[in-house]
């Protein structure tokens, strides 16, 4: 909860104001670099939430989600504070790389150290100046390069508070996600700041549907968190909630001929793809190991044995799953209550 003297860096953010701040980062070969953030503080006290993107420098959807969020008129009714950090890994974005110049993964470097590597130093600054001052975080991601994710929220399903917020987000799937050492979510949770992960789309690509679901989802979370006025909706459906998922890997090398697409329902032992030998007539089946929904998919047709091809979230009641996916695909993703989003040019 904020107080009258809310400070980031050396900047005091008054109530009812929007402030731009550049936090000084470690120099890259003696070149000055800053972490750009924007803080919107409501006139009334309330929770402090950070919204971050591009911790992996090639994950771009979140940058656009934050850009659109900042423009929404509804934020004038904000109660509490939002800290926007659209480009956490500035170095990676400049080079279109997931990693930092030293090849370290920033999302395995938290909480960081001021005496460590460049990744560790950035993590320390971001963690101390932003994460440690917040009651909640929403961290925006995409699939890795050449892999695309169905819009999904990952969190700890055993935490009643984050589960409620994850359902409120309104993405098609909520997935239980274990903590990884050195990740932002693990270290923040250790400190007492819960985080929702929004995964949607593919690295180095914009996806209009994923962006719109992300913008609307964050507003939904802020409303559920009593930071924005709530609206009464009819006929809304809860997302598909899965406690486990699994990557299905290639059993041979060759060319993938997919039968099932991202977001489709699959049954146990159903054929979801074939691997064909490009110089021979052999063809190998890839089967779904259980009932579920495809939430991640490789976009490259060439595979080596052992490559991850499909990410399937386990879900036993396929009739309910199909009904929910039809609802999210036809209604939630296409519709938007925000005038600003409806009039903006759509990214093709």
XYZ file of C-alpha atoms in Angstrom:
348
model
C 0.000 0.000 0.000
C 1.394 3.402 -0.962
C 1.960 6.394 1.296
C 2.358 10.142 0.742
C 6.094 9.856 -0.036
C 6.267 7.288 -2.820
C 9.747 7.382 -4.335
C 11.469 5.514 -7.171
C 15.105 6.341 -7.696
C 15.375 9.919 -6.503
C 11.971 10.885 -7.890
C 8.962 11.558 -5.661
C 5.648 10.652 -7.327
C 2.786 12.821 -6.025
C -0.791 11.585 -5.849
C -2.814 12.138 -8.991
C 0.259 12.449 -11.233
C 1.914 10.531 -14.068
C 5.714 10.600 -14.039
C 8.397 9.355 -16.430
C 11.565 8.019 -14.798
C 14.830 6.745 -16.281
C 16.665 4.444 -13.874
C 20.383 4.295 -14.543
C 21.587 0.833 -15.600
C 25.124 -0.556 -15.904
C 27.002 0.922 -18.844
C 27.542 -1.331 -21.841
C 31.152 -0.828 -22.945
C 30.996 2.589 -21.234
C 27.797 3.563 -23.093
C 25.170 5.027 -20.717
C 21.931 3.005 -20.582
C 18.651 3.633 -18.747
C 15.630 1.577 -17.733
C 12.586 3.635 -18.815
C 9.538 3.402 -16.576
C 6.313 5.338 -16.230
C 4.386 5.654 -12.985
C 0.697 6.523 -12.760
C -0.413 7.322 -9.226
C -4.096 7.719 -8.447
C -5.524 10.427 -6.244
C -6.558 7.825 -3.671
C -4.407 5.252 -1.918
C -4.560 1.652 -3.057
C -2.384 -1.272 -4.126
C 0.880 -0.755 -6.005
C 1.202 -2.935 -9.112
C 4.037 -3.229 -11.593
C 3.473 -4.354 -15.177
C 6.651 -5.471 -16.927
C 7.559 -6.678 -20.398
C 10.612 -7.705 -22.424
C 12.558 -9.275 -19.580
C 13.494 -11.443 -22.540
C 14.544 -8.972 -25.208
C 12.888 -10.752 -28.143
C 9.422 -10.924 -26.513
C 7.673 -7.897 -27.996
C 3.903 -8.321 -27.495
C 4.141 -7.004 -23.936
C 5.725 -3.738 -25.087
C 2.701 -3.035 -27.287
C 0.286 -4.130 -24.552
C 1.782 -1.576 -22.170
C 1.794 1.156 -24.827
C -1.934 0.692 -25.361
C -2.686 0.402 -21.650
C -1.096 3.769 -20.918
C -3.471 5.466 -23.386
C -6.716 4.225 -21.847
C -8.949 6.893 -20.342
C -10.112 4.459 -17.660
C -6.764 4.909 -15.884
C -7.895 8.401 -14.855
C -10.096 6.581 -12.328
C -7.153 4.660 -10.872
C -7.027 4.036 -7.138
C -3.483 3.109 -6.179
C -0.361 3.089 -8.331
C 0.778 1.374 -11.524
C 4.443 1.136 -12.488
C 4.914 0.400 -16.199
C 8.241 -1.143 -17.217
C 7.760 -1.915 -20.940
C 11.387 -2.786 -21.740
C 13.240 -4.358 -18.819
C 15.973 -5.971 -20.937
C 16.920 -2.856 -22.914
C 20.105 -4.468 -24.216
C 18.277 -7.536 -25.537
C 15.603 -5.489 -27.330
C 18.262 -3.456 -29.107
C 19.880 -6.636 -30.445
C 16.623 -8.651 -30.893
C 17.993 -11.204 -28.455
C 16.320 -13.098 -25.622
C 19.493 -12.731 -23.586
C 21.849 -10.048 -22.381
C 25.177 -9.308 -24.108
C 26.918 -11.746 -21.729
C 24.444 -14.482 -22.855
C 22.815 -14.660 -19.440
C 19.054 -14.979 -18.977
C 17.781 -12.018 -16.956
C 14.857 -14.122 -15.727
C 17.270 -16.504 -14.007
C 19.281 -13.717 -12.331
C 16.935 -12.415 -9.614
C 17.121 -10.981 -6.992
C 20.543 -9.963 -8.326
C 23.651 -8.391 -6.875
C 25.191 -4.973 -7.329
C 28.602 -6.676 -7.572
C 27.598 -9.397 -10.029
C 27.392 -9.729 -13.810
C 25.473 -7.249 -15.944
C 22.406 -9.506 -15.672
C 22.721 -9.656 -11.900
C 23.124 -5.883 -11.625
C 20.072 -5.160 -13.778
C 18.039 -7.672 -11.769
C 19.126 -5.987 -8.538
C 18.105 -2.517 -9.737
C 14.727 -3.685 -11.064
C 14.016 -5.769 -7.973
C 14.967 -3.107 -5.419
C 13.536 -0.055 -7.147
C 10.292 -1.566 -8.442
C 9.376 -5.111 -7.358
C 10.128 -4.626 -3.663
C 7.752 -1.652 -3.519
C 4.764 -3.449 -5.066
C 1.867 -5.536 -3.804
C 1.401 -7.367 -7.117
C 3.159 -7.842 -10.435
C 1.984 -8.749 -13.942
C 4.857 -9.978 -16.098
C 4.255 -10.221 -19.863
C 5.916 -12.893 -22.009
C 5.634 -14.697 -25.348
C 6.789 -18.085 -26.533
C 10.476 -18.439 -27.349
C 11.744 -17.922 -30.871
C 9.832 -20.025 -33.452
C 7.330 -21.172 -30.803
C 3.900 -19.639 -30.311
C 1.759 -19.680 -27.159
C -2.001 -19.575 -26.860
C -2.956 -16.652 -24.552
C -2.607 -18.053 -21.045
C -1.999 -16.959 -17.474
C 0.477 -18.908 -15.380
C 0.476 -18.719 -11.614
C 0.282 -20.754 -8.433
C -3.156 -22.374 -8.438
C -2.801 -23.166 -4.737
C -2.808 -19.449 -3.903
C -6.438 -18.329 -3.618
C -5.627 -14.665 -4.300
C -3.612 -15.206 -7.500
C -6.052 -17.857 -8.729
C -8.904 -15.365 -8.412
C -6.934 -12.741 -10.342
C -5.887 -15.278 -12.975
C -9.524 -16.193 -13.604
C -10.458 -12.510 -13.737
C -7.787 -11.858 -16.398
C -9.931 -13.621 -18.982
C -7.347 -15.494 -21.033
C -8.530 -18.841 -22.450
C -6.260 -20.921 -20.182
C -4.975 -20.674 -16.607
C -2.038 -22.980 -15.987
C -0.339 -23.965 -12.756
C 3.336 -23.057 -13.015
C 6.099 -24.209 -10.699
C 8.690 -21.696 -9.532
C 12.153 -21.635 -11.096
C 15.237 -20.603 -9.150
C 16.374 -17.109 -10.023
C 13.168 -16.184 -11.822
C 11.406 -12.913 -11.113
C 8.271 -14.741 -9.962
C 10.129 -17.048 -7.573
C 12.109 -14.295 -5.872
C 9.155 -11.899 -5.726
C 6.946 -14.569 -4.167
C 9.679 -15.317 -1.621
C 9.514 -11.642 -0.651
C 5.709 -11.678 -0.515
C 4.824 -10.088 -3.871
C 2.681 -12.446 -6.003
C 3.046 -12.323 -9.787
C 0.839 -13.326 -12.692
C 2.611 -14.382 -15.894
C 0.808 -13.677 -19.164
C 2.173 -15.826 -22.006
C 0.891 -15.163 -25.514
C 2.207 -15.229 -29.055
C 5.667 -15.708 -30.490
C 9.041 -14.003 -30.031
C 9.892 -11.171 -32.464
C 6.276 -10.948 -33.649
C 3.215 -8.851 -32.817
C -0.075 -10.761 -32.513
C -3.191 -8.577 -32.479
C -5.407 -11.070 -30.655
C -2.773 -11.710 -27.991
C -2.279 -7.974 -27.509
C -5.995 -7.282 -27.118
C -6.490 -10.145 -24.674
C -3.519 -8.817 -22.683
C -4.795 -5.237 -22.494
C -8.291 -6.273 -21.506
C -6.958 -8.892 -19.095
C -4.823 -6.426 -17.172
C -7.755 -4.047 -16.832
C -9.831 -6.970 -15.539
C -7.166 -7.733 -12.923
C -6.988 -4.099 -11.817
C -10.755 -4.094 -11.434
C -10.718 -7.324 -9.446
C -7.987 -5.781 -7.281
C -10.284 -2.795 -6.553
C -8.029 -0.335 -8.383
C -10.551 0.501 -11.128
C -14.366 0.639 -11.120
C -15.934 -2.758 -11.720
C -18.487 -3.442 -14.425
C -21.239 -6.047 -14.284
C -21.030 -8.571 -17.111
C -23.431 -11.314 -18.068
C -22.662 -14.684 -19.611
C -18.945 -14.626 -18.863
C -17.181 -17.951 -18.567
C -14.224 -18.971 -16.503
C -11.105 -20.033 -18.398
C -9.890 -23.583 -18.705
C -7.806 -24.328 -15.620
C -5.093 -26.958 -15.830
C -2.778 -28.193 -13.096
C -0.305 -29.879 -15.429
C 1.039 -29.664 -18.950
C 3.661 -31.354 -21.074
C 5.774 -30.658 -24.131
C 5.435 -33.371 -26.779
C 8.746 -34.052 -28.530
C 9.628 -35.386 -31.953
C 10.156 -39.160 -32.012
C 12.052 -38.933 -35.311
C 13.817 -36.324 -37.429
C 12.182 -34.916 -40.542
C 9.409 -32.526 -41.578
C 6.380 -31.948 -39.360
C 2.925 -32.121 -40.941
C 0.601 -30.843 -38.230
C -3.000 -32.030 -37.929
C -3.960 -29.976 -34.876
C -3.504 -26.226 -34.454
C -2.845 -23.964 -31.493
C -5.907 -23.802 -29.246
C -7.457 -27.042 -30.508
C -8.842 -29.758 -28.252
C -7.068 -33.142 -28.459
C -7.953 -36.607 -27.165
C -5.661 -39.216 -25.694
C -3.854 -41.197 -28.443
C -5.245 -38.900 -31.144
C -2.871 -38.154 -34.024
C -1.821 -34.513 -33.787
C 0.968 -34.511 -36.397
C 3.116 -36.618 -38.683
C 6.864 -36.506 -39.157
C 7.743 -37.281 -42.771
C 11.162 -38.216 -44.040
C 11.876 -35.668 -46.811
C 13.962 -38.109 -48.923
C 11.955 -41.257 -48.248
C 8.349 -42.449 -47.922
C 8.390 -43.129 -44.173
C 5.926 -41.231 -42.005
C 5.755 -41.310 -38.192
C 2.736 -40.451 -36.042
C 2.796 -38.055 -33.100
C 0.043 -38.872 -30.594
C -1.432 -36.851 -27.768
C -0.526 -38.545 -24.452
C -3.745 -37.370 -22.758
C -6.915 -35.317 -23.204
C -6.247 -31.612 -23.279
C -5.736 -28.433 -25.261
C -2.749 -27.309 -27.338
C -1.354 -24.185 -25.645
C 2.031 -24.007 -27.362
C 3.347 -25.048 -30.758
C 6.583 -25.001 -32.742
C 6.357 -22.906 -35.899
C 9.244 -24.607 -37.714
C 8.376 -27.575 -39.996
C 11.882 -29.071 -39.795
C 12.612 -30.994 -36.579
C 15.319 -33.122 -35.049
C 14.474 -36.089 -32.871
C 13.790 -34.779 -29.372
C 12.697 -31.277 -30.420
C 9.662 -29.877 -28.585
C 6.711 -29.556 -30.987
C 3.447 -29.251 -29.016
C 2.716 -28.005 -25.504
C -0.489 -29.597 -24.225
C -2.345 -28.599 -21.060
C -4.115 -31.553 -19.456
C -7.883 -31.179 -19.207
C -10.193 -34.156 -18.890
C -13.645 -32.741 -19.708
C -13.295 -32.041 -23.426
C -16.934 -30.990 -23.939
C -16.506 -28.173 -21.423
C -13.108 -27.288 -22.895
C -14.503 -27.057 -26.429
C -17.392 -24.885 -25.284
C -15.061 -22.532 -23.451
C -12.590 -22.273 -26.331
C -15.421 -21.409 -28.729
C -16.521 -18.657 -26.335
C -13.045 -17.173 -25.973
C -12.232 -17.386 -29.671
C -15.484 -15.862 -30.919
C -16.365 -13.364 -28.197
C -13.667 -12.369 -25.752
C -10.785 -11.876 -28.169
C -12.713 -9.905 -30.786
C -14.680 -7.647 -28.479
C -13.347 -4.662 -26.592
C -15.195 -2.197 -24.426
C -12.488 0.439 -24.828
C -13.112 3.146 -27.398
C -9.394 3.793 -27.707
C -8.703 0.227 -28.808
C -11.614 0.026 -31.216
C -10.468 3.076 -33.173
C -6.747 2.295 -33.307
C -5.217 0.788 -36.412
C -5.124 -3.005 -36.165
C -1.769 -4.727 -36.531
C -1.861 -7.222 -39.361
